[in-house]
């Protein structure tokens, strides 16, 4: 059953189909389960190490076509835009989960980790100190979940209109994190604080920043004021990924790709399998 989309939902721009065509299409199999994914390999870097980016789609792109995770919005193909002229050369993994599933489901999550680990193992030109993750909506939720589960694994993370539960919430301090949200988002709220307790049951982007922003020097939060997404982009307030994929907002991507781990000793065993 396809998701019923709210009014003023974001649609891909002209030429997105050509950007999607830059990605290969595969299915990853392991332990009796499978995961559709698209992948992008950058032009040869003349011996230079390249970053790896894991991109997680939202619930509106769930399915089994291995297409929607890129074709639903421009945010999935942003890094391969022609007008960026190779500004962010990198490998990209863009998996897709099926309908009625989500990134935190054990069989999906385990396949994700195995896919990332195997990709690194199979590509010696991937810079293990520059592995990044980003996602929107349910993909923002998945991004926060994964950096809590493997703290320090990613060099940095970008969560767009995401949220998370209280489980291992302190682990968010261990990964440089950029969050984006619209204040009037009613689908995934920026804050879940209640008047009764003053505390959130779940943590929206604003709640995370309110709790940890003061002690996490590598945590950044951009909140768009009420009406901003409609006024500037003509879209539903939940679609804050549209602002992130605007060429006038490259500061977010510059920050993401500027982060680098200082110690890759944890990777030494992966490529020896």
Coordinates of C-alpha atoms in Angstrom, one line a residue:
X1 CA 0.0 0.0 0.0
X2 CA 1.5 3.3 -1.1
X3 CA 1.9 6.1 1.3
X4 CA -0.7 8.9 1.0
X5 CA 1.4 12.0 0.5
X6 CA 0.4 15.3 2.2
X7 CA -0.4 18.5 0.3
X8 CA 2.4 20.5 -1.3
X9 CA 4.7 17.5 -1.3
X10 CA 8.2 18.0 -2.8
X11 CA 8.7 16.6 -6.3
X12 CA 11.9 16.0 -8.2
X13 CA 13.3 18.7 -10.4
X14 CA 13.8 18.5 -14.2
X15 CA 16.8 16.4 -15.1
X16 CA 16.6 14.2 -12.0
X17 CA 16.1 11.1 -14.1
X18 CA 19.5 11.8 -15.8
X19 CA 21.2 12.0 -12.4
X20 CA 19.5 8.8 -11.3
X21 CA 21.0 7.1 -14.4
X22 CA 24.5 7.8 -13.0
X23 CA 23.8 5.2 -10.3
X24 CA 24.2 1.5 -10.7
X25 CA 21.6 -0.9 -9.5
X26 CA 22.2 -4.0 -7.3
X27 CA 20.7 -6.2 -4.7
X28 CA 22.7 -7.2 -1.6
X29 CA 22.1 -10.7 -0.3
X30 CA 23.2 -12.0 3.1
X31 CA 21.9 -14.4 5.8
X32 CA 18.7 -15.2 3.9
X33 CA 17.7 -11.5 3.5
X34 CA 18.1 -9.0 0.6
X35 CA 18.4 -5.3 0.3
X36 CA 17.9 -3.2 -2.9
X37 CA 20.5 -0.5 -3.3
X38 CA 21.8 2.0 -5.8
X39 CA 25.5 2.9 -5.9
X40 CA 27.7 5.6 -7.4
X41 CA 31.4 5.3 -8.1
X42 CA 33.3 8.5 -8.7
X43 CA 35.8 8.9 -11.6
X44 CA 39.2 7.5 -10.8
X45 CA 40.9 9.7 -8.3
X46 CA 44.5 9.2 -9.6
X47 CA 45.4 7.3 -6.5
X48 CA 43.6 9.6 -4.1
X49 CA 41.4 8.2 -1.4
X50 CA 37.7 8.9 -1.7
X51 CA 34.9 9.4 0.9
X52 CA 32.0 7.0 1.2
X53 CA 28.5 8.4 1.7
X54 CA 25.5 6.4 3.0
X55 CA 22.2 8.0 2.0
X56 CA 18.9 6.9 3.7
X57 CA 15.5 7.7 2.1
X58 CA 12.3 8.5 3.9
X59 CA 9.1 6.5 4.1
X60 CA 7.7 8.0 0.9
X61 CA 10.3 6.2 -1.1
X62 CA 9.8 2.7 0.4
X63 CA 9.2 0.0 -2.1
X64 CA 10.8 -2.8 -4.1
X65 CA 11.5 -1.0 -7.4
X66 CA 15.1 0.2 -6.5
X67 CA 14.1 3.5 -8.0
X68 CA 12.2 5.7 -5.6
X69 CA 15.0 6.2 -3.2
X70 CA 16.6 8.4 -5.9
X71 CA 13.7 9.4 -8.1
X72 CA 11.4 10.6 -5.4
X73 CA 13.3 13.8 -4.5
X74 CA 16.5 15.7 -5.6
X75 CA 18.1 15.2 -2.2
X76 CA 19.3 11.7 -3.1
X77 CA 21.0 12.7 -6.3
X78 CA 22.3 16.1 -5.1
X79 CA 25.9 15.1 -4.8
X80 CA 26.2 14.0 -8.5
X81 CA 24.7 17.2 -10.0
X82 CA 26.5 18.4 -13.1
X83 CA 26.7 22.0 -11.9
X84 CA 28.6 20.9 -8.8
X85 CA 31.4 19.8 -11.2
X86 CA 32.7 17.1 -9.0
X87 CA 32.9 19.3 -5.9
X88 CA 32.3 16.4 -3.6
X89 CA 33.8 13.3 -5.3
X90 CA 32.7 10.3 -3.3
X91 CA 31.3 6.8 -3.4
X92 CA 27.5 6.7 -2.6
X93 CA 25.3 3.9 -1.3
X94 CA 21.6 4.5 -1.6
X95 CA 19.7 1.5 -0.2
X96 CA 15.9 1.0 -0.3
X97 CA 13.7 -0.7 2.3
X98 CA 10.4 -2.3 1.4
X99 CA 6.9 -1.1 2.3
X100 CA 5.9 -1.5 5.9
X101 CA 9.5 -1.6 7.0
X102 CA 12.0 0.9 8.4
X103 CA 15.7 1.4 9.0
X104 CA 15.7 0.2 12.6
X105 CA 14.3 -3.3 11.8
X106 CA 17.1 -5.8 12.7
X107 CA 17.1 -7.5 9.3
X108 CA 17.4 -4.1 7.5
X109 CA 19.8 -2.6 9.9
X110 CA 22.1 -5.6 9.8
X111 CA 22.1 -5.7 6.0
X112 CA 23.0 -2.0 6.0
X113 CA 26.0 -2.5 8.2
X114 CA 27.2 -5.5 6.2
X115 CA 26.7 -3.6 2.9
X116 CA 28.8 -0.7 4.2
X117 CA 31.5 -2.9 5.6
X118 CA 31.7 -5.0 2.4
X119 CA 31.8 -1.9 0.2
X120 CA 34.8 -0.6 2.2
X121 CA 36.5 -4.0 2.1
X122 CA 36.0 -4.2 -1.7
X123 CA 37.2 -0.7 -2.5
X124 CA 40.7 0.0 -1.2
X125 CA 40.5 3.6 -2.5
X126 CA 37.8 4.4 0.1
X127 CA 39.1 6.7 2.8
X128 CA 38.0 5.0 6.0
X129 CA 38.4 8.2 7.9
X130 CA 35.8 9.9 5.7
X131 CA 32.6 7.8 5.8
X132 CA 29.5 10.0 6.0
X133 CA 25.8 9.4 6.5
X134 CA 22.7 11.5 5.8
X135 CA 19.0 11.0 5.4
X136 CA 15.6 12.8 5.4
X137 CA 12.5 12.1 7.5
X138 CA 12.5 8.3 8.2
X139 CA 16.1 8.4 6.8
X140 CA 16.9 11.2 9.3
X141 CA 15.5 8.9 12.0
X142 CA 17.7 6.1 10.6
X143 CA 20.7 8.3 10.6
X144 CA 20.4 9.2 14.2
X145 CA 19.7 5.5 15.1
X146 CA 22.9 4.3 13.3
X147 CA 25.2 6.9 14.8
X148 CA 23.9 5.9 18.2
X149 CA 24.5 2.3 17.5
X150 CA 28.1 2.7 16.2
X151 CA 29.3 5.9 17.8
X152 CA 32.5 7.2 16.2
X153 CA 32.0 5.1 13.0
X154 CA 31.0 8.0 10.8
X155 CA 33.2 11.0 10.3
X156 CA 30.0 13.1 10.4
X157 CA 26.2 12.9 10.0
X158 CA 23.4 15.0 8.6
X159 CA 19.9 14.4 9.9
X160 CA 17.1 16.2 8.0
X161 CA 13.7 16.4 9.8
X162 CA 14.7 13.4 11.9
X163 CA 14.0 12.3 15.4
X164 CA 15.0 9.6 17.8
X165 CA 14.1 7.8 21.1
X166 CA 16.0 8.0 24.4
X167 CA 17.9 4.8 23.8
X168 CA 21.6 5.5 24.0
X169 CA 20.9 9.1 23.4
X170 CA 24.3 10.2 24.9
X171 CA 26.0 8.4 22.0
X172 CA 25.0 11.3 19.7
X173 CA 27.8 13.2 21.4
X174 CA 30.4 10.9 19.7
X175 CA 29.7 11.9 16.1
X176 CA 29.8 15.4 14.5
X177 CA 26.1 16.0 13.8
X178 CA 24.3 18.6 11.6
X179 CA 20.5 18.7 12.0
X180 CA 17.9 20.6 9.9
X181 CA 14.2 21.0 10.7
X182 CA 11.3 23.3 10.1
X183 CA 9.7 24.6 13.2
X184 CA 6.2 24.0 11.8
X185 CA 6.8 20.4 10.7
X186 CA 3.8 18.3 12.0
X187 CA 4.9 15.0 10.5
X188 CA 8.2 14.6 12.4
X189 CA 8.2 17.4 15.0
X190 CA 11.2 19.5 15.8
X191 CA 10.3 19.2 19.4
X192 CA 8.3 16.6 21.4
X193 CA 8.4 18.4 24.8
X194 CA 5.1 18.3 26.7
X195 CA 3.6 21.0 28.8
X196 CA 3.1 18.6 31.6
X197 CA 6.7 17.4 32.1
X198 CA 8.7 19.8 30.0
X199 CA 10.6 16.7 28.7
X200 CA 10.3 15.0 25.4
X201 CA 9.3 11.3 25.1
X202 CA 11.0 11.3 21.7
X203 CA 13.7 13.7 20.7
X204 CA 13.2 16.0 17.7
X205 CA 16.1 18.0 16.3
X206 CA 15.4 20.9 18.6
X207 CA 15.2 18.6 21.7
X208 CA 18.5 17.0 20.8
X209 CA 20.2 20.4 20.4
X210 CA 18.6 21.8 23.6
X211 CA 20.0 18.9 25.5
X212 CA 23.4 18.5 23.9
X213 CA 24.3 21.6 21.9
X214 CA 26.1 23.2 24.7
X215 CA 28.5 20.3 25.3
X216 CA 28.8 19.0 21.8
X217 CA 31.1 21.4 19.9
X218 CA 30.5 19.5 16.7
X219 CA 26.7 19.7 16.8
X220 CA 24.9 22.2 14.6
X221 CA 21.2 22.9 14.3
X222 CA 19.4 24.9 11.6
X223 CA 15.7 25.5 12.3
X224 CA 13.5 27.2 9.6
X225 CA 10.8 29.4 11.1
X226 CA 7.1 28.8 10.6
X227 CA 6.0 29.4 7.0
X228 CA 9.6 29.4 5.6
X229 CA 9.3 26.2 3.5
X230 CA 6.0 27.3 2.0
X231 CA 7.1 30.9 1.3
X232 CA 10.5 30.1 -0.2
X233 CA 10.0 26.7 -1.8
X234 CA 6.2 26.2 -2.0
X235 CA 6.3 22.9 -0.2
X236 CA 5.0 21.2 3.0
X237 CA 6.9 22.2 6.1
X238 CA 8.2 18.6 6.5
X239 CA 10.1 18.9 3.2
X240 CA 13.1 20.7 4.7
X241 CA 15.4 18.5 2.5
X242 CA 14.4 20.9 -0.3
X243 CA 16.3 23.7 1.4
X244 CA 19.3 21.4 2.0
X245 CA 19.4 20.5 -1.7
X246 CA 19.4 24.2 -2.7
X247 CA 22.7 25.3 -4.2
X248 CA 22.5 28.4 -2.0
X249 CA 22.9 26.2 1.0
X250 CA 26.2 24.5 0.3
X251 CA 27.5 25.4 3.8
X252 CA 25.9 22.2 5.1
X253 CA 27.7 20.0 2.6
X254 CA 30.9 21.8 3.0
X255 CA 30.7 21.1 6.8
X256 CA 29.8 17.5 6.2
X257 CA 32.7 16.8 3.9
X258 CA 35.2 18.8 6.0
X259 CA 34.9 16.3 8.9
X260 CA 37.5 13.6 9.2
X261 CA 38.3 10.9 11.8
X262 CA 41.7 11.1 13.4
X263 CA 42.2 7.4 14.1
X264 CA 41.3 4.5 11.7
X265 CA 42.8 1.6 13.7
X266 CA 39.3 0.2 14.2
X267 CA 39.2 -0.5 10.4
X268 CA 42.4 -2.7 10.2
X269 CA 40.5 -5.9 10.6
X270 CA 37.9 -5.3 7.9
X271 CA 40.0 -5.5 4.9
X272 CA 41.8 -8.6 6.1
X273 CA 38.7 -10.9 5.8

